[in-house]
mmCIF file of C-alpha atoms in Angstrom:
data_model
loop_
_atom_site.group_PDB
_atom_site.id
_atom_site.type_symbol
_atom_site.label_atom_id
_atom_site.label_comp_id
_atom_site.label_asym_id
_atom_site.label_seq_id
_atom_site.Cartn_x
_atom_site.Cartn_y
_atom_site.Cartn_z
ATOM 1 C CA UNK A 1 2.134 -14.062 -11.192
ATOM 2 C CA UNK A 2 3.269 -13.346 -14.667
ATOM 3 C CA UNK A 3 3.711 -10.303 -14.175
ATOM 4 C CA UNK A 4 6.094 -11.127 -11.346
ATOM 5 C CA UNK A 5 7.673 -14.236 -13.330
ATOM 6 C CA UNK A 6 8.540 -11.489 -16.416
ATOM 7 C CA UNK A 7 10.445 -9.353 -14.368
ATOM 8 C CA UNK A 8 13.225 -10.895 -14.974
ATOM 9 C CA UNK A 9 15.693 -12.138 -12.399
ATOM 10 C CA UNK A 10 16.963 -9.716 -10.405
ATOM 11 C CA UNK A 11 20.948 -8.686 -9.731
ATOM 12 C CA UNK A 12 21.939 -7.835 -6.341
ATOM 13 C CA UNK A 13 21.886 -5.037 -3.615
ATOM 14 C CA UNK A 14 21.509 -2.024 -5.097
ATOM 15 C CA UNK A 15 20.624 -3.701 -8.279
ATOM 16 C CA UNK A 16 18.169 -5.805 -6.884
ATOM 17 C CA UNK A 17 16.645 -2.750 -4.994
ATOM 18 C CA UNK A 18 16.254 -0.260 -8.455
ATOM 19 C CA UNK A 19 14.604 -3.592 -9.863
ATOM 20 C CA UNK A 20 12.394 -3.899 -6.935
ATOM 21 C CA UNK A 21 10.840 -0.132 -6.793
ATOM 22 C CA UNK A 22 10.298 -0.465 -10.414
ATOM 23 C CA UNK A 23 8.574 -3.898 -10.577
ATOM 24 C CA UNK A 24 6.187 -2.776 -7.365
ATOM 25 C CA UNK A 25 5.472 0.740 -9.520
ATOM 26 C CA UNK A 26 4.496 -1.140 -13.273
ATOM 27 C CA UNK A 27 2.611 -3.878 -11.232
ATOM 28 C CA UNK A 28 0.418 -1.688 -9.435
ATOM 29 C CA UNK A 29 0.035 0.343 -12.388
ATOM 30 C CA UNK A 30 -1.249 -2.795 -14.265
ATOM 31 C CA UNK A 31 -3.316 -3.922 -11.446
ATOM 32 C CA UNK A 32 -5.029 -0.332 -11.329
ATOM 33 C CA UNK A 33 -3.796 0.869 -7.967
ATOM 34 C CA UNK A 34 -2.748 4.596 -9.410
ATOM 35 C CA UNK A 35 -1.849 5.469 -5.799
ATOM 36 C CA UNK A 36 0.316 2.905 -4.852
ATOM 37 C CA UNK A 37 2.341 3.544 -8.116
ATOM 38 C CA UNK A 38 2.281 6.818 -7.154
ATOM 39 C CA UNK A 39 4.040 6.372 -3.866
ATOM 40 C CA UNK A 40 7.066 4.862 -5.370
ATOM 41 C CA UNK A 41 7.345 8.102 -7.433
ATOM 42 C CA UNK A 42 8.744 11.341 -6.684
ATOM 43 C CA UNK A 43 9.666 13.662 -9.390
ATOM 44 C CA UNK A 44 7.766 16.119 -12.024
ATOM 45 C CA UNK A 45 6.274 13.519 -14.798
ATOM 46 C CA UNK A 46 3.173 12.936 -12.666
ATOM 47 C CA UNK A 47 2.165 15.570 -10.505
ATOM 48 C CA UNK A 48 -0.617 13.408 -9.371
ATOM 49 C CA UNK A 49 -1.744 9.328 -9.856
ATOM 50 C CA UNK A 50 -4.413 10.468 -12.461
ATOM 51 C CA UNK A 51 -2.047 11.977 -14.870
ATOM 52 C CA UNK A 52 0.346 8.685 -13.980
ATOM 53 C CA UNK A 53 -3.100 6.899 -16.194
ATOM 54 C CA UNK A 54 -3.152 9.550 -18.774
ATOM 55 C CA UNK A 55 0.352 9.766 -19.996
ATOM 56 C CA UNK A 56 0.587 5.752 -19.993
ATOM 57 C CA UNK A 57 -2.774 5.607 -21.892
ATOM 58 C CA UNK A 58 -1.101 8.605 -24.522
ATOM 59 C CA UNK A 59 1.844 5.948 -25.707
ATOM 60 C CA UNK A 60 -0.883 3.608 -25.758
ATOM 61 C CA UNK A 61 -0.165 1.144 -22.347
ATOM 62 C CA UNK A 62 -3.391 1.288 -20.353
ATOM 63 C CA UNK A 63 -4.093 -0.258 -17.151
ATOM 64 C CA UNK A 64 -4.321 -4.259 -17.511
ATOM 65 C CA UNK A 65 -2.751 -3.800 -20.844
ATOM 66 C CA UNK A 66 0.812 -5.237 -20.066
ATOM 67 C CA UNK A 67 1.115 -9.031 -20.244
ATOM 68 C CA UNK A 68 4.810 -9.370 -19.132
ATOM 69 C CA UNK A 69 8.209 -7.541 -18.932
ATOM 70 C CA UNK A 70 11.437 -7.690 -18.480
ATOM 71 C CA UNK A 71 13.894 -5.199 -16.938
ATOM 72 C CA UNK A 72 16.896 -4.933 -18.897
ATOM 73 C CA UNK A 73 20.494 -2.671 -18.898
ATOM 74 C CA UNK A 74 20.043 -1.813 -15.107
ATOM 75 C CA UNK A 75 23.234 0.063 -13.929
ATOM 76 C CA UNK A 76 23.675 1.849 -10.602
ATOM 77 C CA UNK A 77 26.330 4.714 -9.929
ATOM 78 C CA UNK A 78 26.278 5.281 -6.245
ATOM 79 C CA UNK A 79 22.783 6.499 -5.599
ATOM 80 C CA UNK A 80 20.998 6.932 -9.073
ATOM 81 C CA UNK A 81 20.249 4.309 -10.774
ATOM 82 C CA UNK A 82 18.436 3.579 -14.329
ATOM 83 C CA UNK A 83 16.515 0.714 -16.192
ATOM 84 C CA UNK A 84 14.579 -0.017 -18.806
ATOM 85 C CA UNK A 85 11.261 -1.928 -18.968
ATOM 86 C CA UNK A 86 10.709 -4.425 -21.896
ATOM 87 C CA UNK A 87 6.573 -4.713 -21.633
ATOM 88 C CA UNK A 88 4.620 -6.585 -23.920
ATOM 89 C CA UNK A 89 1.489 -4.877 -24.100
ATOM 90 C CA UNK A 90 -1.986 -5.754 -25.388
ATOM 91 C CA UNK A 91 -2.558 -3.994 -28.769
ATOM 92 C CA UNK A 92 -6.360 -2.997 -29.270
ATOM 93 C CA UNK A 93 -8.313 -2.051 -32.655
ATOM 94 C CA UNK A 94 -12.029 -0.958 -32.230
ATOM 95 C CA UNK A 95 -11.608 -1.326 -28.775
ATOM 96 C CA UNK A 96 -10.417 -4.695 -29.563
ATOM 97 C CA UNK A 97 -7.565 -6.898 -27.955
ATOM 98 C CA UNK A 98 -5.486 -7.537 -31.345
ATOM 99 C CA UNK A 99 -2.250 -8.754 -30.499
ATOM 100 C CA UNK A 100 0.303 -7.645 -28.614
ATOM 101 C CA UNK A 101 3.410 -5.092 -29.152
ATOM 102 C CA UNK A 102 6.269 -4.322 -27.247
ATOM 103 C CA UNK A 103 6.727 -1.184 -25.725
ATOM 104 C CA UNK A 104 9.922 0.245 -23.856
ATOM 105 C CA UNK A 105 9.399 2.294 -21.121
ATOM 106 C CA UNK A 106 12.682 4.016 -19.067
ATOM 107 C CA UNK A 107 13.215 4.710 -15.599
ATOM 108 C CA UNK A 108 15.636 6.391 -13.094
ATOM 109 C CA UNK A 109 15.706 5.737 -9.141
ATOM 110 C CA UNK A 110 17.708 7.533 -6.541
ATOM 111 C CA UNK A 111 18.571 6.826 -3.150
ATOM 112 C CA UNK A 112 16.372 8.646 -0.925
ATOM 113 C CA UNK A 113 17.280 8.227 2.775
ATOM 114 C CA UNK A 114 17.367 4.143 2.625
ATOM 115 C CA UNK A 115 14.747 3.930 -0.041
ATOM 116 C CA UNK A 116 14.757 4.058 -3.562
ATOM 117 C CA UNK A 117 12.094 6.369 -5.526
ATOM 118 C CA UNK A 118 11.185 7.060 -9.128
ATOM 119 C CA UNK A 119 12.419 10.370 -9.659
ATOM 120 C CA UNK A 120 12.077 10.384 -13.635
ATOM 121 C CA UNK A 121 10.072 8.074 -16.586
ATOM 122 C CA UNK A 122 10.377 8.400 -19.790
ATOM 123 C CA UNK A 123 8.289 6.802 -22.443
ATOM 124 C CA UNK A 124 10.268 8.355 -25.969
ATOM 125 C CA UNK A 125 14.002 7.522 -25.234
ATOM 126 C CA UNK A 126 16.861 6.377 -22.646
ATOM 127 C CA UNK A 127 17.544 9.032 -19.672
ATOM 128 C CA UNK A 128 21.095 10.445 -19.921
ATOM 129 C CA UNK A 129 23.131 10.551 -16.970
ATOM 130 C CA UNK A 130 23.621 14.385 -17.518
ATOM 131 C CA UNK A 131 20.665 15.512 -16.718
ATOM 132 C CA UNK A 132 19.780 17.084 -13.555
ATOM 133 C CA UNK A 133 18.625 14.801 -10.630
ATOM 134 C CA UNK A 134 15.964 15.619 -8.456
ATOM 135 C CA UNK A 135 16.264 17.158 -5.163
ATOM 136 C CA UNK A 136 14.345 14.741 -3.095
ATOM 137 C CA UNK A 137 14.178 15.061 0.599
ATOM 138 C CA UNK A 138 13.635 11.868 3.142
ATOM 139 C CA UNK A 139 10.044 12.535 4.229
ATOM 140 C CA UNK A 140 9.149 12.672 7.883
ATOM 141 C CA UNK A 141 7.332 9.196 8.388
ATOM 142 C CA UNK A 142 4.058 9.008 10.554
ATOM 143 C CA UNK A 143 5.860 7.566 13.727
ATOM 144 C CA UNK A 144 8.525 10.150 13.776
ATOM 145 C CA UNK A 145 7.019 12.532 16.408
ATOM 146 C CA UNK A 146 5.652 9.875 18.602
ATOM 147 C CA UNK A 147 9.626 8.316 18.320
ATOM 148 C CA UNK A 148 11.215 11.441 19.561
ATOM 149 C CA UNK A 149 8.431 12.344 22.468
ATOM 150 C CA UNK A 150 8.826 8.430 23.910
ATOM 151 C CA UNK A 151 10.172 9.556 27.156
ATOM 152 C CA UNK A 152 7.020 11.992 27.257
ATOM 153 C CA UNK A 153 4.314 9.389 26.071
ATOM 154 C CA UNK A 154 5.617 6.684 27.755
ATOM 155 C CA UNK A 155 3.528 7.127 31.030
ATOM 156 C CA UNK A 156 0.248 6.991 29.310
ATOM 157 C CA UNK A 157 0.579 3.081 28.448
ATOM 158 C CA UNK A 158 -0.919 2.926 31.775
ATOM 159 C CA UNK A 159 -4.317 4.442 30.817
ATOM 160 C CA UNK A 160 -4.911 1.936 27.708
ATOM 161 C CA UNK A 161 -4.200 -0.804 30.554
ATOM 162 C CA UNK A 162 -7.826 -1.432 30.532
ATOM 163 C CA UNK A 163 -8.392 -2.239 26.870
ATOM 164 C CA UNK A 164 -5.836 -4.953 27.127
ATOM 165 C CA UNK A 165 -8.449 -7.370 27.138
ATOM 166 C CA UNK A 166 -10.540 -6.110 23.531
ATOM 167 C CA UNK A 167 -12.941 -8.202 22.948
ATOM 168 C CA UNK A 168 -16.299 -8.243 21.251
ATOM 169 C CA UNK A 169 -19.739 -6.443 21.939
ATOM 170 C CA UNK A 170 -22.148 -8.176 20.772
ATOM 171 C CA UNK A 171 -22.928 -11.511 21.981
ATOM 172 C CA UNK A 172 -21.995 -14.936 20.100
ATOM 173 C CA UNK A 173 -26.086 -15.864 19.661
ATOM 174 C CA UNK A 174 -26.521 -12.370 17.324
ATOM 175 C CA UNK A 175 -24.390 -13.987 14.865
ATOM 176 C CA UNK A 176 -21.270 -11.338 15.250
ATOM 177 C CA UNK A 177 -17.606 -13.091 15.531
ATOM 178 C CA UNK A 178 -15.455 -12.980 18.606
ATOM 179 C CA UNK A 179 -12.524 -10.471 18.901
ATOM 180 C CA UNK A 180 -9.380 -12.609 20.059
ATOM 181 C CA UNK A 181 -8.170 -11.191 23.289
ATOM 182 C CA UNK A 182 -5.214 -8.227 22.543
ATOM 183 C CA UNK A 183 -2.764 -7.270 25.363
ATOM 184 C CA UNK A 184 -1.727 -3.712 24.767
ATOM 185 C CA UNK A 185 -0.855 -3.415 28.003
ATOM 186 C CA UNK A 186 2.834 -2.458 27.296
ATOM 187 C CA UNK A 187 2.225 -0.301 24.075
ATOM 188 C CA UNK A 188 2.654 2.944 23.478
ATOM 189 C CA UNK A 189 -0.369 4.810 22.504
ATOM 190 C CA UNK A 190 -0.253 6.303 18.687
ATOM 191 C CA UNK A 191 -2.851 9.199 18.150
ATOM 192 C CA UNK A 192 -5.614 7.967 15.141
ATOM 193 C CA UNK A 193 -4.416 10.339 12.833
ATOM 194 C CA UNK A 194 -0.998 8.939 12.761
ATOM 195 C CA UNK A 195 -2.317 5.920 11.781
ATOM 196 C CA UNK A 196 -4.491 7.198 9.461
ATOM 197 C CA UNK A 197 -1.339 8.280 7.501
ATOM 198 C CA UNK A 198 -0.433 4.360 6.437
ATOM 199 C CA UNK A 199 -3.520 2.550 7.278
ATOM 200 C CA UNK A 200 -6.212 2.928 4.654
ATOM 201 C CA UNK A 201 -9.872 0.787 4.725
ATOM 202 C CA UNK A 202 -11.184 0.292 1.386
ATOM 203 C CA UNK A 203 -14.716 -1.110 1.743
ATOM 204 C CA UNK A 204 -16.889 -1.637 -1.576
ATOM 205 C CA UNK A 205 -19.327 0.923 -2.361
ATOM 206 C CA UNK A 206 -22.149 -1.547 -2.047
ATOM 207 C CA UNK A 207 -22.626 -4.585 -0.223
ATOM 208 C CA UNK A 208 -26.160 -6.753 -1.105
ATOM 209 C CA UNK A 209 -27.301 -8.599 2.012
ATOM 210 C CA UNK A 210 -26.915 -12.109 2.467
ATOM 211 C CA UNK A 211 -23.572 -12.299 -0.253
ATOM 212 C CA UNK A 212 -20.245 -12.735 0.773
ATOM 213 C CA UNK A 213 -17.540 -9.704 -0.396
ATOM 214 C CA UNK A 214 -14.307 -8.273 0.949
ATOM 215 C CA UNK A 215 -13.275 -5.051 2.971
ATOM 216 C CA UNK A 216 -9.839 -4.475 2.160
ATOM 217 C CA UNK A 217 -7.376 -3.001 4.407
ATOM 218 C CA UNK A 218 -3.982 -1.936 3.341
ATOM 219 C CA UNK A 219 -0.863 -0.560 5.094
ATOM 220 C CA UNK A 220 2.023 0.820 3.282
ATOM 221 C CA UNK A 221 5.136 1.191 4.965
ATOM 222 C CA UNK A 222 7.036 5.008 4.371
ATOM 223 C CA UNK A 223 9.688 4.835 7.247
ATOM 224 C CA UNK A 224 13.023 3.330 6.657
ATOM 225 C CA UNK A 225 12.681 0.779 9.315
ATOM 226 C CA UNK A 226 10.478 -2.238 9.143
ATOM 227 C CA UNK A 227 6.390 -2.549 11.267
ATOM 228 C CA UNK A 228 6.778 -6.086 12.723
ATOM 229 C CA UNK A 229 4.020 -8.630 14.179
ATOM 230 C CA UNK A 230 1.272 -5.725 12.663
ATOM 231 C CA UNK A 231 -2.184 -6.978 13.799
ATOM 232 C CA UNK A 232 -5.395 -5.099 13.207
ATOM 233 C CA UNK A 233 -8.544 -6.618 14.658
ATOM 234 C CA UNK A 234 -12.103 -4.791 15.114
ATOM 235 C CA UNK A 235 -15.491 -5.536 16.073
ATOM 236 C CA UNK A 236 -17.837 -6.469 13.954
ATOM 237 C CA UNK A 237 -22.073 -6.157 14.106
ATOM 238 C CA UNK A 238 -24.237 -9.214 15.213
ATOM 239 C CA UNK A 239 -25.772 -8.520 11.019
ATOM 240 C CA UNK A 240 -21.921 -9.054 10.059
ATOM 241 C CA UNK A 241 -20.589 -12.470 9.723
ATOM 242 C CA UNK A 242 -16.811 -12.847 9.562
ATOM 243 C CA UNK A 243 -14.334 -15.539 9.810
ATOM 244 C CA UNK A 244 -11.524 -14.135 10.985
ATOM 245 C CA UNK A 245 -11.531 -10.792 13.138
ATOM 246 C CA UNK A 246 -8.007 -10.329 13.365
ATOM 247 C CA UNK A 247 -5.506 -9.438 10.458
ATOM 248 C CA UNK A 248 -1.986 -10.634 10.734
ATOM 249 C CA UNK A 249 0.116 -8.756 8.436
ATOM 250 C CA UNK A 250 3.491 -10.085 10.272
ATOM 251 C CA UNK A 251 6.589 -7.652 9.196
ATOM 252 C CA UNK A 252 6.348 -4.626 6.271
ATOM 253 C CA UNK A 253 9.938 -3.517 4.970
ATOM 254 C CA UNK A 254 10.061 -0.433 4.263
ATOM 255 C CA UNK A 255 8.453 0.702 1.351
ATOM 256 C CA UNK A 256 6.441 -2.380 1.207
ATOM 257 C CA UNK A 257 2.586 -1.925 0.519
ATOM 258 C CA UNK A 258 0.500 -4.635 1.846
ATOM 259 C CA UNK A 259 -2.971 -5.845 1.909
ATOM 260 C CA UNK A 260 -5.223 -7.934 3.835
ATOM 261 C CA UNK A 261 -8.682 -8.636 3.198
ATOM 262 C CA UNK A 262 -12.108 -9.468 5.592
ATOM 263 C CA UNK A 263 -14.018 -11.281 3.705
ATOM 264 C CA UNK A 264 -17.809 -10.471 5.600
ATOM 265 C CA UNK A 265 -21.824 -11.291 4.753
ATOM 266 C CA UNK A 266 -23.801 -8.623 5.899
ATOM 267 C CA UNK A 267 -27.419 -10.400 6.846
ATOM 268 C CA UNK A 268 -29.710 -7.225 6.743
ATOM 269 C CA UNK A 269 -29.956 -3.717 4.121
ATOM 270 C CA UNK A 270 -29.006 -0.182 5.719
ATOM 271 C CA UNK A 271 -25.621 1.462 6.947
ATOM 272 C CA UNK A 272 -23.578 -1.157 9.302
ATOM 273 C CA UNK A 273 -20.198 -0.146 11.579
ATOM 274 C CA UNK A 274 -17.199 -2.329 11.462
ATOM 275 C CA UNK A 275 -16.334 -1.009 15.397
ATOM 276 C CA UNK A 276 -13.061 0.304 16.985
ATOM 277 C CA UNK A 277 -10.237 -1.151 14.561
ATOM 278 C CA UNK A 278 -7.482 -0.957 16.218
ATOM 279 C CA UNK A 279 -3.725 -1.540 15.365
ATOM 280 C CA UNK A 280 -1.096 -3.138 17.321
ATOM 281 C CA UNK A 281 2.824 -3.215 15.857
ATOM 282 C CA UNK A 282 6.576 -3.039 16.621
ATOM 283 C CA UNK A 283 8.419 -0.446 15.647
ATOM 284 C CA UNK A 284 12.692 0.785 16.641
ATOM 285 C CA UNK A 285 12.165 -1.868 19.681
ATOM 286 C CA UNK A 286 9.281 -0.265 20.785
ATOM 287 C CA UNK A 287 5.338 -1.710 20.814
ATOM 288 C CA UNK A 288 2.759 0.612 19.776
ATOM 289 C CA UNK A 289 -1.496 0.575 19.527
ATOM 290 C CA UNK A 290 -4.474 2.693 18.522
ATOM 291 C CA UNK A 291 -7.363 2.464 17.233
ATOM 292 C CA UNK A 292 -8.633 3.768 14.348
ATOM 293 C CA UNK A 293 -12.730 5.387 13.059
ATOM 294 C CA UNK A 294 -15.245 3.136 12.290
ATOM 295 C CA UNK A 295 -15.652 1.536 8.715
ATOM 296 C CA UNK A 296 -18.939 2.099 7.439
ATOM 297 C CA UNK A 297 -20.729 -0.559 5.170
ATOM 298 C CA UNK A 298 -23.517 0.264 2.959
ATOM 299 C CA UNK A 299 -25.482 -2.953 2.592
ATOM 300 C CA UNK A 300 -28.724 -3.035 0.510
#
């Protein structure tokens, strides 16, 4: 929230959109999600998230370290844009917090199909206009082949008739929560691997029996057309309490990253399957479905 509340209020259209990309990038960088900053990037300062940490830690901003900021000067000509970041960040001695300092940290975006990216960060000194942009392509997004093959595909909705009704395994008395009932009758089938590309699981590495803790799921949007009414539901193990099955993420923009969390209690030690996660969502007009591999918790 402070973060958010430093940001500084925000101009508008393309304005508001350079402010946006750049908020989302130093926000996940604070919050420790390297590769979520690193998707709003695209350029040759970071060739990969890690090095995203190490240059930051070199001018002396780590992860958690910045307590607000403000983004200041932003100017867009057509579709390059540039900023600069006013942080105030944490200022540590011995490996102790001992005040703060401000540090300025300078960005340019470009247009890139209807996003905008990161294409260049500087930590030492403003970004001149002159220099050359990058060449950034609009990437092919996970849905594109199954878009232009619809006339092919269509047809097969008729074989995933039978899971329109996807509902739980186990029975009520083993403890295990009910899977709502999830027409996919009228989707369009979407091969796991395709999902695979936006939708990421993110158990813990360790779950103790008989304690409450999260598995996180998060789906980031990279088309240039919104996922609407996204549900993912799964079945879960009589040993597996959880409250709610299903996941309503409701509509990602594009570019958005968002996360939803199942907050389970495993009852008993050893390896436990969170079953058949599957994903329904609108996409172009169209409904889509599939299901996903099982998440695997490791409960002692």
């Amino acid at each position: 929230m402070l973060l958010v509340a430093g940001s500084g209020c925000l101009g508008s259209g393309s304005d508001e959109a350079v402010n946006e990309t750049v908020t989302s990038f130093l926000t996940s960088f604070n919050e420790g999600d390297l590769d979520t900053a690193f998707s709003y990037y695209e350029g040759k300062d970071f060739l990969v998230p890690a090095t995203l940490e190490i240059k930051f830690k070199n001018r002396d901003i780590l992860v958690g370290s910045i307590e607000q900021f403000e983004l200041k000067d932003t100017t867009v000509d057509g579709d390059v844009g540039y900023t600069t970041a006013v942080c105030e960040v944490t200022r540590f001695e011995k490996n102790k917090a001992a005040g703060t300092e401000q540090k300025l940290i300078y960005f340019r975006v470009q247009k890139v199909g209807a996003l905008w990216t990161i294409t260049k960060v500087n930590l030492d000194g403003p970004i001149s206009a002159s220099e050359t942009l990058e060449n950034v392509e609009v990437p092919a997004t996970p849905l594109d082949p199954i878009i232009n093959n619809i006339p092919l595909i269509s047809g097969v909705t008729i074989a995933v008739l039978v899971l329109g009704v996807y509902l739980n395994k186990k029975d009520k008395s083993k403890g295990g929560a009910v899977t709502p009932v999830l027409d996919i009758s009228t989707a369009v089938p979407v091969e796991k691997e395709a999902l695979a590309q936006f939708i990421k699981f993110a158990p813990a590495p360790q779950y103790s029996a008989g304690s409450k803790a999260a598995v996180d799921v998060w789906v980031k949007n990279f088309s240039q057309q919104p996922y609407d009414n996204l549900t993912i539901i799964a079945n879960f193990p009589g040993t597996v309490k959880v409250k709610k099955p299903a996941l309503a993420f409701g509509s990602i923009g594009p570019g958005e990253t968002v996360k939803k969390t199942w907050n389970v209690t495993p009852s008993i030690p050893g390896w436990v399957a969170i079953e058949e996660p599957m994903v329904v969502f609108e996409y172009a007009g169209a409904r889509y479905s599939g299901q996903l591999d099982p998440i695997w918790l490791n409960v002692q």
